Amino acid sequence: MVRTESTGSGRTATLSDVARLAGVSIATASKAINGRDEVAPATRRRVLEAAEQLAFTPNQLARSLLAGRTGTVGLLTSDLEGRFVIPILMGAEDAFGAGQVNVFLCDARGDAIREQHHLKALLNRRVDGIIVVGRQTDPRPSLGTLPVPVVYAYAPSDDPDDLSITPDNRAGGRLAVEHLISCGRSRIAHISGDPAYAAARDRLLGVRDGLQAAGLELVGDAMFSVWSEHWGRDAAAMLLAQHPEVDGIVCGSDQIARGVLDTLRDLGRRVPEDVAVIGYDNWEVLATNSRPELTSIDANLQQLGRTAAKRVFTALDDERRSGTEYEPVRLVIRGSTIPRR
Amino acid sequence: MVRTESTGSGRTATLSDVARLAGVSIATASKAINGRDEVAPATRRRVLEAAEQLAFTPNQLARSLLAGRTGTVGLLTSDLEGRFVIPILMGAEDAFGAGQVNVFLCDARGDAIREQHHLKALLNRRVDGIIVVGRQTDPRPSLGTLPVPVVYAYAPSDDPDDLSITPDNRAGGRLAVEHLISCGRSRIAHISGDPAYAAARDRLLGVRDGLQAAGLELVGDAMFSVWSEHWGRDAAAMLLAQHPEVDGIVCGSDQIARGVLDTLRDLGRRVPEDVAVIGYDNWEVLATNSRPELTSIDANLQQLGRTAAKRVFTALDDERRSGTEYEPVRLVIRGSTIPRR
DNA sequence: TAACGTACCGAAAAGCATTTCGGTATTTTC
DNA sequence: GAAAATACCGAAATGCTTTTCGGTACGTTA
């Protein structure tokens, strides 16, 4: 691979190279390139030709230094592996990418020291704002007061003075149960994941909200353990042994729901005719490949990412908001609650 | 939220603020902070105290401008959603994060225009290098000659003068079949995904390599369609109807393998006693939640990302390599090929 | 023709940190 | 006590772009 710059010197061309080649001053070259109107058309043409020939691209570093804004944002995640982080990241990148903003990605791997290290690096690079994306909806430690706006996404900050955006898990739990009720179910159970997660507790609150509003009660106790397919299978077996009358199951995740579907199939229960099942997260690859396909609650994470991006922007100009915003969730109906045709 | 800088003016402190407060020149302040030794201990202390008091952090923009290197790298992906991109991204971020390098993340969403746009932005920001991560192992269009080193990860460039790093799918296919053979299987079939993918074709080549080396032939034709669990179920049903003697199945993906396991279970075949099944990708959430757990081929994508990062670095100093490097894959053995205990 | 206006261009400062090199002040040595 | 060496500090250049403001040169008007 050979470098093919036309400056000859091997450097990338600078504005003064362009000016020299075009036979004008640096100031004039700048104006010509940036479309300012104090330049004669013929001069502008000469400059643009020179810029083209040298493959000139303006140095953003110099620009940013002057402007006091870099057009960059730091995206500080605690765990890239987690599948909740990615859609948020996509949404943010998307919202920024449409403008002139670029994103610095930093993965702290759940380590506070590393996070502090990354934070410092971002501030040194003079990012215009920071989005902190957590992997759980449990509150996380605030970064404290920084010279740039900070928005917490998914995992809210534990400081109410910070601005946080997190999905409305309680509304999601309620939405799920309301859907089952609207499908004519009244003997509804709840199988969820790790009760140490706020997500699990909040969804249960929503489920109870929905049941209470309809004058119903949960069948058996809410079942908690871990967020796995195995647990879904085991829990469903236990549930059906103790409460064979159950006709609807709200699951805490799609993985759990997949396990539940497996057990129901093994036990000869038809889904959704005998038992309707609803998952949570709308993890497409799981939800659309099960038998039957899985109705689920979608947290609109990509939208959440876009909202976070927008807030960082508006915080740049306007006043800063604070407190926790709950993003709405939505129901995605598939065959596990409503028979196909 | 209140800003609490001590410059008073609301700006972030600059080196000259520190110098003024410490009663020294800017040059001396710089030396004191950067640990140069031409500074008297007492002076250094004064400067450091002033820097502390003002919460001074050196402006990387100014530094980069001077140094000619920014300590940033562009990560240009075509599809963040794809689950192959994330581990590579993590590996790269990890490798860089250990140094002083930060990553600009750009998602082109599979759109060439957007990619060009992002590329230009990265060059304007004077990144020191670029990693291009594709979502398939099929060759992709080269970005052409750029003033910074470029490494293509996962999807190799179609220009042999570029440096590409991609997983060795052929070796993976061979590894899978060799494992089945070592498990005593000799009537082996292959169910894979979309034949338009180089990954599918390369893996089949590897499967044939392994069979031929053992003097065996594939049972039936290799079966191609799409990368889905549904197809895995359907294909397995067809396969067993035509070739009930099959005792080993190499699957083109873990999703397909999950479908295959489902069908085998429905048909009363024991896994691995009657039929051994091996997947591909080692997608943990699928592989460890199936019944039985799924043996699979892991492409070491995180390692691939780290290698790509390293190559960008070395290309900065050393000569540039070119051509396509094939990263080794590895076998992860679970219950679908070897009975537990 | 003199005075004025317009159109265009260029010098220079600003943004911030680093580094070189020249210059004091202090210490050491003869 | 004078010369040399040392230790420490500061002015200024560097990197690159943008913007302001002062200055030509030309054309226009009275």
XYZ file of C-alpha atoms (C1' of nucleotides) in Angstrom:
742
model
C 0.000 0.000 0.000
C 1.474 3.305 -1.060
C 0.576 6.706 0.238
C -0.584 9.005 -2.499
C -0.793 12.470 -1.130
C 0.129 15.215 -3.490
C 1.858 17.399 -0.980
C 4.931 15.471 -1.813
C 6.155 15.640 1.724
C 4.045 12.725 2.917
C 2.059 14.884 5.304
C -1.620 15.412 4.856
C -2.246 18.722 3.194
C -2.878 21.760 5.334
C -4.728 24.926 4.579
C -1.501 26.809 3.997
C -0.513 24.229 1.379
C -3.748 24.932 -0.400
C -3.269 28.683 -0.107
C 0.241 28.508 -1.479
C -0.809 26.372 -4.432
C -3.713 28.660 -5.201
C -1.571 31.746 -4.777
C -3.735 33.329 -2.078
C -3.494 33.940 1.633
C -4.531 31.397 4.225
C -7.461 33.565 5.240
C -8.791 33.711 1.717
C -8.393 29.990 1.267
C -10.379 29.402 4.445
C -13.167 31.680 3.289
C -13.285 30.132 -0.146
C -13.539 26.633 1.228
C -16.114 27.480 3.851
C -18.374 29.243 1.394
C -18.018 32.700 2.828
C -19.028 35.333 0.306
C -16.141 37.776 0.499
C -14.272 35.889 -2.179
C -14.256 36.497 -5.923
C -15.675 33.583 -7.897
C -12.459 33.086 -9.858
C -10.415 33.011 -6.664
C -12.778 30.552 -5.083
C -12.449 28.262 -8.046
C -8.666 28.348 -7.872
C -8.737 27.539 -4.174
C -11.200 24.707 -4.543
C -9.149 23.210 -7.328
C -6.040 23.393 -5.208
C -7.868 21.794 -2.285
C -9.120 19.034 -4.522
C -5.690 18.409 -5.951
C -4.100 18.169 -2.513
C -6.983 16.126 -1.083
C -7.253 18.734 1.617
C -9.499 18.056 4.574
C -9.767 20.635 7.325
C -8.227 19.558 10.611
C -11.018 19.164 13.109
C -8.591 19.429 15.989
C -7.688 22.977 15.100
C -11.314 23.809 14.449
C -12.452 22.379 17.747
C -9.706 24.136 19.623
C -10.897 27.410 18.246
C -14.602 26.788 18.513
C -14.492 25.492 22.064
C -16.711 22.609 21.012
C -15.465 19.348 19.635
C -18.612 17.784 18.287
C -17.824 14.595 20.187
C -19.691 12.737 22.881
C -18.459 10.068 25.242
C -20.441 6.870 25.562
C -19.423 5.234 28.791
C -20.752 1.722 29.162
C -20.213 -0.694 31.964
C -20.709 -3.805 29.907
C -20.696 -4.017 26.144
C -21.465 -7.704 26.238
C -24.849 -7.145 27.738
C -27.412 -7.119 25.015
C -29.306 -4.179 26.475
C -26.436 -1.822 25.924
C -26.126 -2.356 22.182
C -29.519 -1.071 21.032
C -29.116 2.000 23.227
C -25.721 2.572 21.756
C -27.151 2.186 18.271
C -29.885 4.686 18.975
C -27.429 7.221 20.334
C -24.949 6.732 17.523
C -27.800 7.103 15.086
C -29.101 10.315 16.622
C -25.640 11.845 16.728
C -24.489 10.494 13.409
C -27.198 12.452 11.658
C -25.538 15.625 12.914
C -21.845 16.312 12.930
C -21.208 14.514 16.159
C -18.976 11.489 16.665
C -19.054 9.070 19.548
C -16.178 7.906 21.723
C -16.936 4.425 22.935
C -15.573 3.392 26.325
C -16.243 0.065 27.982
C -15.430 0.052 31.675
C -16.111 -3.667 32.016
C -17.959 -3.068 35.235
C -14.801 -1.787 36.898
C -15.066 1.532 38.747
C -11.364 2.276 38.397
C -11.465 1.752 34.675
C -14.567 3.890 34.475
C -12.785 6.735 36.254
C -9.862 6.346 33.919
C -12.080 6.522 30.857
C -13.962 9.456 32.264
C -10.779 11.414 32.674
C -9.696 10.589 29.141
C -13.042 11.798 27.798
C -12.793 15.070 29.672
C -9.244 15.579 28.433
C -10.526 15.126 24.924
C -13.095 17.799 25.652
C -16.186 15.843 24.735
C -19.290 18.010 24.615
C -21.272 15.556 26.715
C -21.368 12.067 28.166
C -23.923 9.281 28.095
C -23.546 6.638 30.766
C -25.148 3.341 29.851
C -25.590 0.720 32.543
C -26.509 -2.908 32.149
C -29.239 -3.091 34.766
C -32.045 -0.786 35.698
C -30.802 -0.621 39.272
C -29.457 2.827 40.193
C -25.738 3.244 39.776
C -23.310 5.668 41.463
C -23.375 9.181 40.064
C -20.289 10.494 38.345
C -20.760 13.677 40.329
C -20.590 17.166 38.924
C -18.711 17.473 35.675
C -17.974 20.392 33.361
C -20.118 18.774 30.646
C -23.696 17.495 30.631
C -24.204 13.859 31.570
C -27.189 11.648 30.826
C -27.644 8.234 32.408
C -29.345 5.676 30.196
C -30.939 2.380 31.278
C -29.243 2.402 34.681
C -30.351 5.620 36.398
C -28.010 7.611 38.600
C -28.461 7.360 42.356
C -28.307 11.160 42.523
C -31.732 12.686 41.810
C -30.011 15.844 40.574
C -28.709 13.904 37.595
C -30.784 13.271 34.506
C -31.581 9.607 33.959
C -33.600 7.790 31.329
C -34.731 4.255 32.022
C -37.409 1.951 30.652
C -40.719 1.801 32.478
C -40.602 -1.765 33.738
C -43.615 -1.344 35.947
C -45.715 -0.232 33.008
C -44.326 -3.203 31.092
C -45.431 -5.691 33.713
C -48.858 -4.139 33.750
C -49.073 -4.111 29.969
C -48.231 -7.807 29.854
C -50.872 -8.798 32.348
C -53.492 -6.563 30.783
C -52.861 -8.244 27.469
C -53.353 -11.697 28.960
C -56.554 -10.536 30.624
C -57.788 -9.117 27.333
C -57.112 -12.573 25.871
C -59.625 -13.927 28.364
C -57.165 -15.283 30.904
C -57.812 -14.970 34.603
C -55.554 -17.531 36.275
C -52.229 -15.836 35.726
C -48.831 -16.729 37.151
C -45.518 -14.904 37.065
C -42.120 -16.520 36.508
C -39.242 -14.106 36.630
C -35.483 -13.943 37.058
C -33.103 -12.732 39.695
C -35.017 -10.806 42.410
C -31.880 -8.778 43.099
C -32.626 -6.922 39.884
C -34.843 -3.884 40.089
C -36.175 -4.949 36.691
C -37.608 -8.121 38.214
C -39.162 -6.300 41.145
C -40.583 -3.468 39.057
C -42.159 -5.821 36.556
C -43.799 -7.724 39.374
C -45.227 -4.469 40.727
C -46.721 -3.814 37.322
C -48.156 -7.296 37.135
C -49.832 -6.804 40.494
C -51.126 -3.398 39.358
C -52.774 -4.994 36.367
C -54.267 -7.887 38.299
C -55.605 -5.651 41.033
C -57.249 -3.342 38.517
C -59.087 -6.365 37.138
C -59.937 -7.722 40.561
C -57.706 -10.745 40.120
C -54.942 -12.328 42.150
C -51.707 -13.936 41.095
C -51.835 -17.755 40.873
C -49.307 -18.971 43.398
C -46.335 -16.865 44.440
C -44.235 -14.943 41.978
C -41.311 -17.240 41.148
C -37.790 -15.808 41.129
C -34.403 -17.362 40.541
C -32.122 -16.573 37.578
C -32.571 -15.196 34.061
C -32.150 -18.492 32.229
C -34.014 -20.856 29.985
C -33.272 -23.722 32.370
C -34.997 -21.912 35.195
C -37.954 -21.222 32.944
C -38.308 -24.946 32.283
C -37.976 -25.929 35.910
C -40.259 -23.194 37.189
C -42.977 -24.071 34.707
C -42.870 -27.712 35.773
C -43.214 -26.725 39.418
C -45.968 -24.271 38.633
C -48.083 -26.736 36.689
C -47.661 -29.390 39.337
C -48.975 -27.076 42.041
C -51.427 -25.037 39.996
C -52.627 -27.010 36.996
C -55.429 -24.502 36.508
C -53.095 -21.743 35.297
C -54.077 -20.321 31.905
C -51.600 -17.460 31.494
C -47.958 -16.925 32.388
C -46.134 -13.618 32.450
C -42.417 -14.291 32.121
C -39.669 -11.960 33.287
C -37.626 -12.457 30.141
C -37.801 -14.088 26.746
C -35.243 -16.655 27.802
C -37.429 -17.718 30.693
C -40.419 -17.774 28.367
C -38.580 -20.088 25.988
C -37.994 -22.495 28.838
C -41.633 -22.247 29.846
C -42.735 -23.026 26.301
C -40.483 -26.075 26.262
C -42.016 -27.493 29.419
C -45.570 -26.761 28.321
C -44.884 -28.619 25.110
C -43.367 -31.553 27.007
C -46.424 -31.685 29.248
C -48.823 -31.600 26.344
C -50.306 -28.179 27.069
C -51.209 -26.244 23.980
C -49.953 -22.657 23.634
C -51.841 -20.389 23.493
C -55.079 -22.414 23.622
C -54.514 -23.931 27.068
C -51.923 -21.530 28.406
C -50.955 -18.131 27.002
C -47.344 -17.106 27.513
C -45.782 -13.676 27.296
C -42.086 -12.876 27.452
C -40.116 -9.721 28.119
C -37.397 -7.871 26.143
C -38.600 -8.833 22.667
C -35.261 -10.400 21.874
C -36.058 -11.126 18.253
C -33.858 -14.124 17.741
C -35.483 -15.883 20.670
C -38.994 -14.587 20.244
C -39.414 -15.316 16.557
C -37.825 -18.756 16.563
C -39.875 -20.407 19.260
C -42.902 -22.616 18.774
C -45.207 -20.751 18.765
C -43.575 -17.365 18.290
C -43.420 -15.365 21.453
C -45.499 -12.349 22.409
C -43.230 -10.006 24.330
C -42.718 -6.547 25.833
C -40.278 -4.364 23.938
C -38.471 -1.678 25.937
C -37.763 0.474 22.876
C -34.126 0.648 23.792
C -33.062 2.169 20.532
C -35.524 4.964 21.102
C -34.160 5.317 24.607
C -30.691 5.784 23.145
C -31.970 8.438 20.781
C -33.693 10.253 23.602
C -30.516 10.179 25.661
C -28.595 11.639 22.735
C -31.160 14.361 22.306
C -31.010 15.250 25.985
C -27.271 15.655 25.896
C -27.698 18.022 23.002
C -30.411 20.122 24.527
C -28.515 20.212 27.796
C -25.708 21.816 25.836
C -27.797 24.847 25.059
C -30.781 24.930 27.378
C -31.162 24.424 31.032
C -30.377 21.035 32.412
C -33.214 18.886 33.478
C -32.858 16.422 36.242
C -34.625 13.426 37.675
C -35.526 10.104 36.128
C -37.548 9.839 32.931
C -39.350 6.582 32.264
C -39.459 5.636 28.605
C -42.639 3.897 27.478
C -42.554 0.240 26.495
C -44.677 -1.519 23.916
C -46.379 -4.823 23.408
C -45.409 -7.051 20.484
C -48.083 -9.658 19.868
C -47.196 -13.042 18.407
C -48.563 -16.565 18.476
C -47.952 -17.413 22.122
C -50.938 -15.357 23.242
C -53.128 -15.181 20.167
C -53.556 -18.144 17.800
C -52.490 -17.496 14.246
C -55.525 -17.162 11.956
C -26.830 20.852 38.880
C -24.217 23.522 39.480
C -20.875 23.851 37.862
C -18.066 24.030 40.329
C -14.928 25.090 38.553
C -12.642 27.355 40.456
C -11.559 29.450 37.514
C -14.499 31.579 38.374
C -15.091 32.385 34.744
C -16.990 29.173 34.093
C -14.424 27.943 31.593
C -12.412 24.864 32.251
C -8.999 25.835 33.525
C -6.167 26.209 31.066
C -2.468 25.867 31.582
C -2.026 29.611 31.687
C -4.564 29.819 34.510
C -2.455 27.366 36.441
C 0.733 29.252 35.646
C -0.750 32.531 36.757
C -2.041 31.096 40.016
C 1.296 29.452 40.728
C 3.203 32.580 39.757
C 5.290 30.926 37.085
C 5.450 30.941 33.302
C 3.371 28.663 31.144
C 6.452 26.748 30.119
C 7.397 26.018 33.671
C 3.904 24.950 34.538
C 3.924 22.512 31.640
C 7.240 21.037 32.722
C 6.150 20.736 36.330
C 2.953 18.935 35.411
C 4.566 16.606 32.921
C 7.285 15.540 35.303
C 10.170 17.085 33.443
C 13.160 17.518 35.709
C 14.210 21.089 34.983
C 11.939 22.347 37.715
C 12.782 23.070 41.342
C 10.863 20.856 43.769
C 9.253 23.816 45.512
C 8.099 25.287 42.195
C 6.685 21.960 41.109
C 4.723 21.698 44.284
C 3.232 25.152 43.812
C 2.238 24.333 40.257
C 0.697 21.003 41.162
C -1.279 22.606 43.931
C -2.559 25.259 41.559
C -3.492 22.600 38.995
C -5.309 20.647 41.650
C -7.155 23.697 42.865
C -8.302 24.612 39.371
C -9.096 21.014 38.445
C -6.834 21.474 35.481
C -6.781 18.797 32.805
C -4.559 19.239 29.774
C -6.431 19.808 26.543
C -5.849 16.799 24.327
C -6.833 18.772 21.268
C -3.904 21.126 21.671
C -1.612 18.239 22.468
C -2.679 16.238 19.467
C -2.357 19.222 17.195
C 1.215 19.640 18.267
C 2.144 15.991 18.373
C 0.655 15.141 15.015
C -0.976 12.081 16.568
C -4.367 12.063 18.207
C -4.374 8.732 19.972
C -7.734 7.923 18.419
C -8.869 5.154 16.124
C -11.989 4.909 14.001
C -14.098 1.798 14.225
C -16.240 1.671 11.144
C -18.903 -1.000 11.292
C -21.542 -1.824 8.773
C -23.995 -3.279 11.213
C -23.896 -2.887 14.959
C -26.912 -5.074 15.385
C -25.136 -8.117 14.087
C -23.839 -10.123 16.975
C -20.498 -10.812 15.305
C -19.520 -7.189 15.341
C -19.836 -6.683 19.087
C -17.190 -9.115 20.319
C -14.740 -7.771 17.758
C -15.513 -4.280 18.890
C -14.999 -5.315 22.498
C -11.659 -6.881 21.712
C -10.482 -3.793 19.887
C -11.737 -1.407 22.532
C -10.034 -3.541 25.125
C -6.704 -3.619 23.320
C -6.746 0.128 22.782
C -8.184 1.016 26.147
C -5.151 -0.418 27.839
C -3.068 2.215 26.086
C -3.974 5.844 25.707
C -6.114 5.301 22.661
C -9.811 6.060 22.351
C -12.198 4.662 19.800
C -14.603 6.534 17.567
C -17.550 4.304 16.847
C -19.316 4.707 13.503
C -22.183 2.566 12.311
C -22.824 2.859 8.602
C -25.966 0.712 8.773
C -24.872 -1.122 5.648
C -25.145 2.050 3.607
C -22.171 2.948 1.390
C -23.009 6.646 1.372
C -23.150 6.774 5.126
C -19.908 4.863 5.289
C -18.207 7.410 3.054
C -19.589 10.172 5.197
C -18.277 8.609 8.373
C -14.941 7.907 6.770
C -14.507 11.544 5.895
C -15.441 12.606 9.400
C -12.860 10.230 10.839
C -10.143 11.547 8.586
C -11.059 15.119 9.471
C -10.650 14.191 13.099
C -7.228 12.851 12.246
C -7.646 9.367 13.632
C -4.391 7.444 13.725
C -5.949 4.399 12.119
C -9.193 2.737 11.109
C -10.656 -0.688 11.688
C -13.419 -1.738 9.337
C -15.669 -4.420 10.755
C -18.064 -6.211 8.432
C -20.965 -8.451 9.315
C -20.190 -11.303 6.961
C -16.998 -13.037 5.977
C -17.641 -12.263 2.326
C -15.132 -9.774 0.895
C -16.262 -6.173 0.964
C -15.210 -3.186 -1.157
C -11.900 -1.673 -0.186
C -11.862 1.867 1.127
C -8.932 2.494 -1.187
C -5.730 4.211 -0.230
C -5.972 6.424 2.810
C -3.460 8.539 4.698
C -3.833 6.276 7.743
C -3.503 2.531 8.187
C -6.653 0.479 7.722
C -7.367 -3.031 8.956
C -10.394 -5.009 7.827
C -11.829 -7.324 10.453
C -14.258 -10.214 9.900
C -15.194 -9.076 6.383
C -11.947 -8.989 4.411
C -11.279 -6.332 1.794
C -11.604 -7.273 -1.853
C -8.246 -5.626 -2.481
C -5.390 -8.018 -1.692
C -3.144 -5.044 -0.980
C -5.226 -4.295 2.112
C -4.693 -6.057 5.399
C -7.640 -8.207 6.435
C -8.249 -10.458 9.407
C -11.042 -12.998 9.224
C -11.900 -16.193 11.064
C -10.797 -19.460 9.508
C -14.177 -20.953 8.665
C -12.706 -23.774 6.661
C -10.612 -24.886 9.594
C -13.735 -24.593 11.726
C -15.715 -26.922 9.521
C -12.897 -29.400 9.562
C -12.484 -29.143 13.305
C -16.189 -29.859 13.797
C -16.173 -32.958 11.642
C -12.936 -34.251 13.138
C -14.469 -33.961 16.559
C -17.517 -35.984 15.527
C -15.267 -38.608 14.001
C -13.218 -38.756 17.181
C -16.521 -39.375 18.964
C -16.910 -42.488 16.865
C -19.340 -41.092 14.308
C -19.057 -42.010 10.657
C -22.459 -41.192 9.126
C -22.247 -37.432 9.235
C -24.571 -34.866 7.669
C -24.295 -31.118 7.280
C -27.119 -28.616 7.774
C -26.136 -25.031 7.149
C -27.573 -21.604 6.433
C -27.661 -19.257 3.484
C -25.355 -20.536 0.736
C -24.863 -16.968 -0.440
C -22.623 -16.512 2.601
C -18.959 -17.326 2.201
C -19.113 -18.563 5.777
C -21.520 -21.333 4.756
C -19.446 -22.350 1.763
C -16.112 -22.249 3.592
C -17.411 -24.338 6.461
C -18.680 -26.938 4.012
C -15.238 -27.065 2.412
C -13.758 -27.737 5.822
C -16.318 -30.439 6.516
C -15.404 -32.162 3.270
C -11.704 -31.829 4.094
C -12.236 -33.615 7.374
C -14.392 -36.361 5.899
C -12.015 -36.997 3.044
C -9.047 -37.254 5.374
C -10.934 -39.980 7.242
C -12.059 -41.719 4.054
C -15.701 -40.834 4.693
C -18.425 -39.219 2.664
C -21.158 -36.825 3.644
C -24.550 -38.433 4.328
C -26.896 -36.927 1.773
C -26.279 -33.493 0.292
C -25.239 -30.528 2.339
C -28.459 -28.716 3.217
C -28.640 -24.940 2.806
C -31.392 -22.410 3.324
C -31.384 -19.673 5.983
C -29.675 -19.123 9.343
C -32.703 -19.851 11.492
C -33.902 -22.226 14.145
C -37.002 -23.002 12.069
C -34.873 -24.174 9.185
C -32.833 -26.317 11.542
C -36.009 -28.057 12.684
C -37.320 -28.590 9.168
C -33.994 -29.697 7.767
C -33.476 -32.228 10.531
C -36.897 -33.722 9.892
C -36.131 -34.074 6.201
C -32.701 -35.486 6.882
C -33.930 -38.171 9.255
C -36.707 -39.175 6.910
C -34.267 -39.771 4.087
C -31.239 -40.908 6.023
C -32.300 -42.431 9.328
C -28.839 -43.929 9.726
C -27.215 -40.548 10.406
C -25.241 -40.452 13.683
C -23.640 -37.022 13.555
C -24.748 -33.586 12.343
C -22.507 -30.601 11.749
C -24.630 -27.461 11.871
C -23.749 -24.167 10.237
C -24.815 -22.135 13.256
C -25.957 -22.559 16.828
C -29.424 -21.408 15.883
C -29.712 -24.161 13.317
C -28.342 -26.611 15.850
C -31.016 -25.586 18.335
C -33.661 -26.391 15.759
C -32.018 -29.693 15.004
C -31.976 -30.599 18.698
C -35.671 -29.785 18.922
C -36.565 -32.114 16.077
C -34.336 -34.918 17.347
C -36.049 -34.647 20.700
C -39.482 -34.703 19.081
C -38.515 -37.781 17.096
C -37.210 -39.574 20.134
C -33.565 -39.628 19.134
C -31.195 -39.292 22.024
C -28.444 -36.680 21.836
C -25.578 -37.459 21.852
C -26.093 -41.242 22.213
C -27.971 -41.742 18.940
C -26.969 -38.584 17.125
C -24.183 -36.174 18.034
C -24.783 -32.536 17.137
C -22.304 -29.705 16.837
C -23.132 -26.052 16.304
C -21.153 -23.069 15.131
C -20.453 -19.615 16.676
C -20.562 -20.683 20.311
C -23.303 -18.192 21.042
C -23.366 -18.780 24.764
C -26.960 -17.933 25.449
C -28.100 -20.463 22.883
C -25.426 -23.092 23.422
C -25.645 -23.332 27.196
C -29.422 -23.262 27.463
C -30.261 -26.117 25.139
C -30.979 -29.708 26.100
C -28.319 -31.032 26.067
C -25.883 -28.143 26.013
C -24.386 -27.568 22.631
C -20.862 -28.329 21.503
C -19.822 -25.561 19.150
C -17.020 -23.880 17.219
C -15.913 -20.552 18.644
C -14.400 -18.060 16.222
C -12.517 -16.187 18.943
C -13.934 -12.924 17.737
C -12.742 -10.957 20.711
C -9.236 -12.133 20.003
C -9.749 -11.162 16.395
C -10.644 -7.656 17.508
C -7.537 -7.467 19.633
C -5.386 -8.633 16.759
C -6.924 -6.015 14.486
C -6.182 -3.346 17.059
C -2.604 -4.526 17.359
C -2.145 -4.465 13.603
C -3.326 -0.897 13.375
C -0.773 0.028 15.988
C 2.131 -1.791 14.428
C 1.193 -0.400 11.040
C 1.633 3.024 12.575
C 5.317 2.444 13.167
C 6.429 -0.509 11.116
C 5.876 -1.491 7.576
C 2.367 -2.280 6.554
C 1.496 -5.862 5.957
C -1.098 -6.853 3.480
C -3.208 -9.849 2.534
C -5.717 -11.825 4.538
C -4.867 -13.384 7.879
C -7.025 -16.271 9.057
C -7.554 -16.313 12.787
C -7.723 -19.772 14.348
C -11.003 -21.051 15.753
C -11.518 -23.393 18.671
C -13.756 -26.227 19.691
C -15.946 -25.901 22.770
C -17.154 -29.307 23.892
C -20.475 -29.697 25.676
C -23.115 -32.357 26.121
C -24.417 -32.585 22.565
C -21.395 -34.569 21.431
C -20.084 -36.126 24.626
C -22.408 -37.399 27.367
C -21.979 -35.702 30.716
C -20.117 -37.926 33.220
C -10.874 65.141 -11.634
C -11.580 64.537 -6.735
C -14.127 62.120 -3.421
C -16.446 58.211 -2.200
C -18.069 53.397 -2.175
C -17.519 48.644 -3.114
C -15.332 44.311 -3.686
C -11.783 41.644 -2.564
C -7.722 40.158 -0.160
C -4.134 39.550 3.679
C -1.932 40.202 8.277
C -2.607 38.876 12.746
C -4.783 37.204 16.856
C -7.013 33.549 19.220
C -7.534 28.820 20.841
C -4.017 25.540 24.168
C -0.050 22.808 25.281
C 4.798 21.480 24.322
C 9.583 22.212 23.478
C 13.717 24.578 22.346
C 16.869 27.831 23.433
C 18.561 31.820 25.569
C 18.964 34.156 29.896
C 19.381 35.010 35.135
C 20.811 33.744 39.521
C 23.151 30.781 42.300
C 26.716 27.694 43.356
C 31.185 25.708 42.680
C 36.084 25.780 41.661
C 40.669 27.584 41.283
C 37.388 37.196 44.377
C 36.825 36.005 39.529
C 35.670 32.584 36.189
C 33.138 28.716 35.108
C 29.488 25.603 35.804
C 24.993 24.551 37.296
C 20.177 24.946 38.169
C 16.178 26.993 37.147
C 12.987 29.778 34.594
C 10.653 32.326 30.548
C 10.002 34.068 25.729
C 8.730 32.399 21.582
C 7.866 29.124 17.981
C 5.029 25.245 16.624
C 0.770 22.810 15.144
C -3.817 24.343 12.102
C -7.889 26.842 11.375
C -11.172 30.702 11.873
C -12.356 35.437 12.205
C -11.736 40.251 12.602
C -10.162 44.270 10.839
C -7.306 47.123 8.089
C -5.867 47.895 3.510
C -5.544 47.881 -1.704
C -7.537 48.545 -6.198
C -11.102 49.315 -8.887
C -15.316 51.514 -10.323
C -18.750 55.206 -9.517
C -20.620 59.707 -8.702
C -20.680 64.785 -8.333
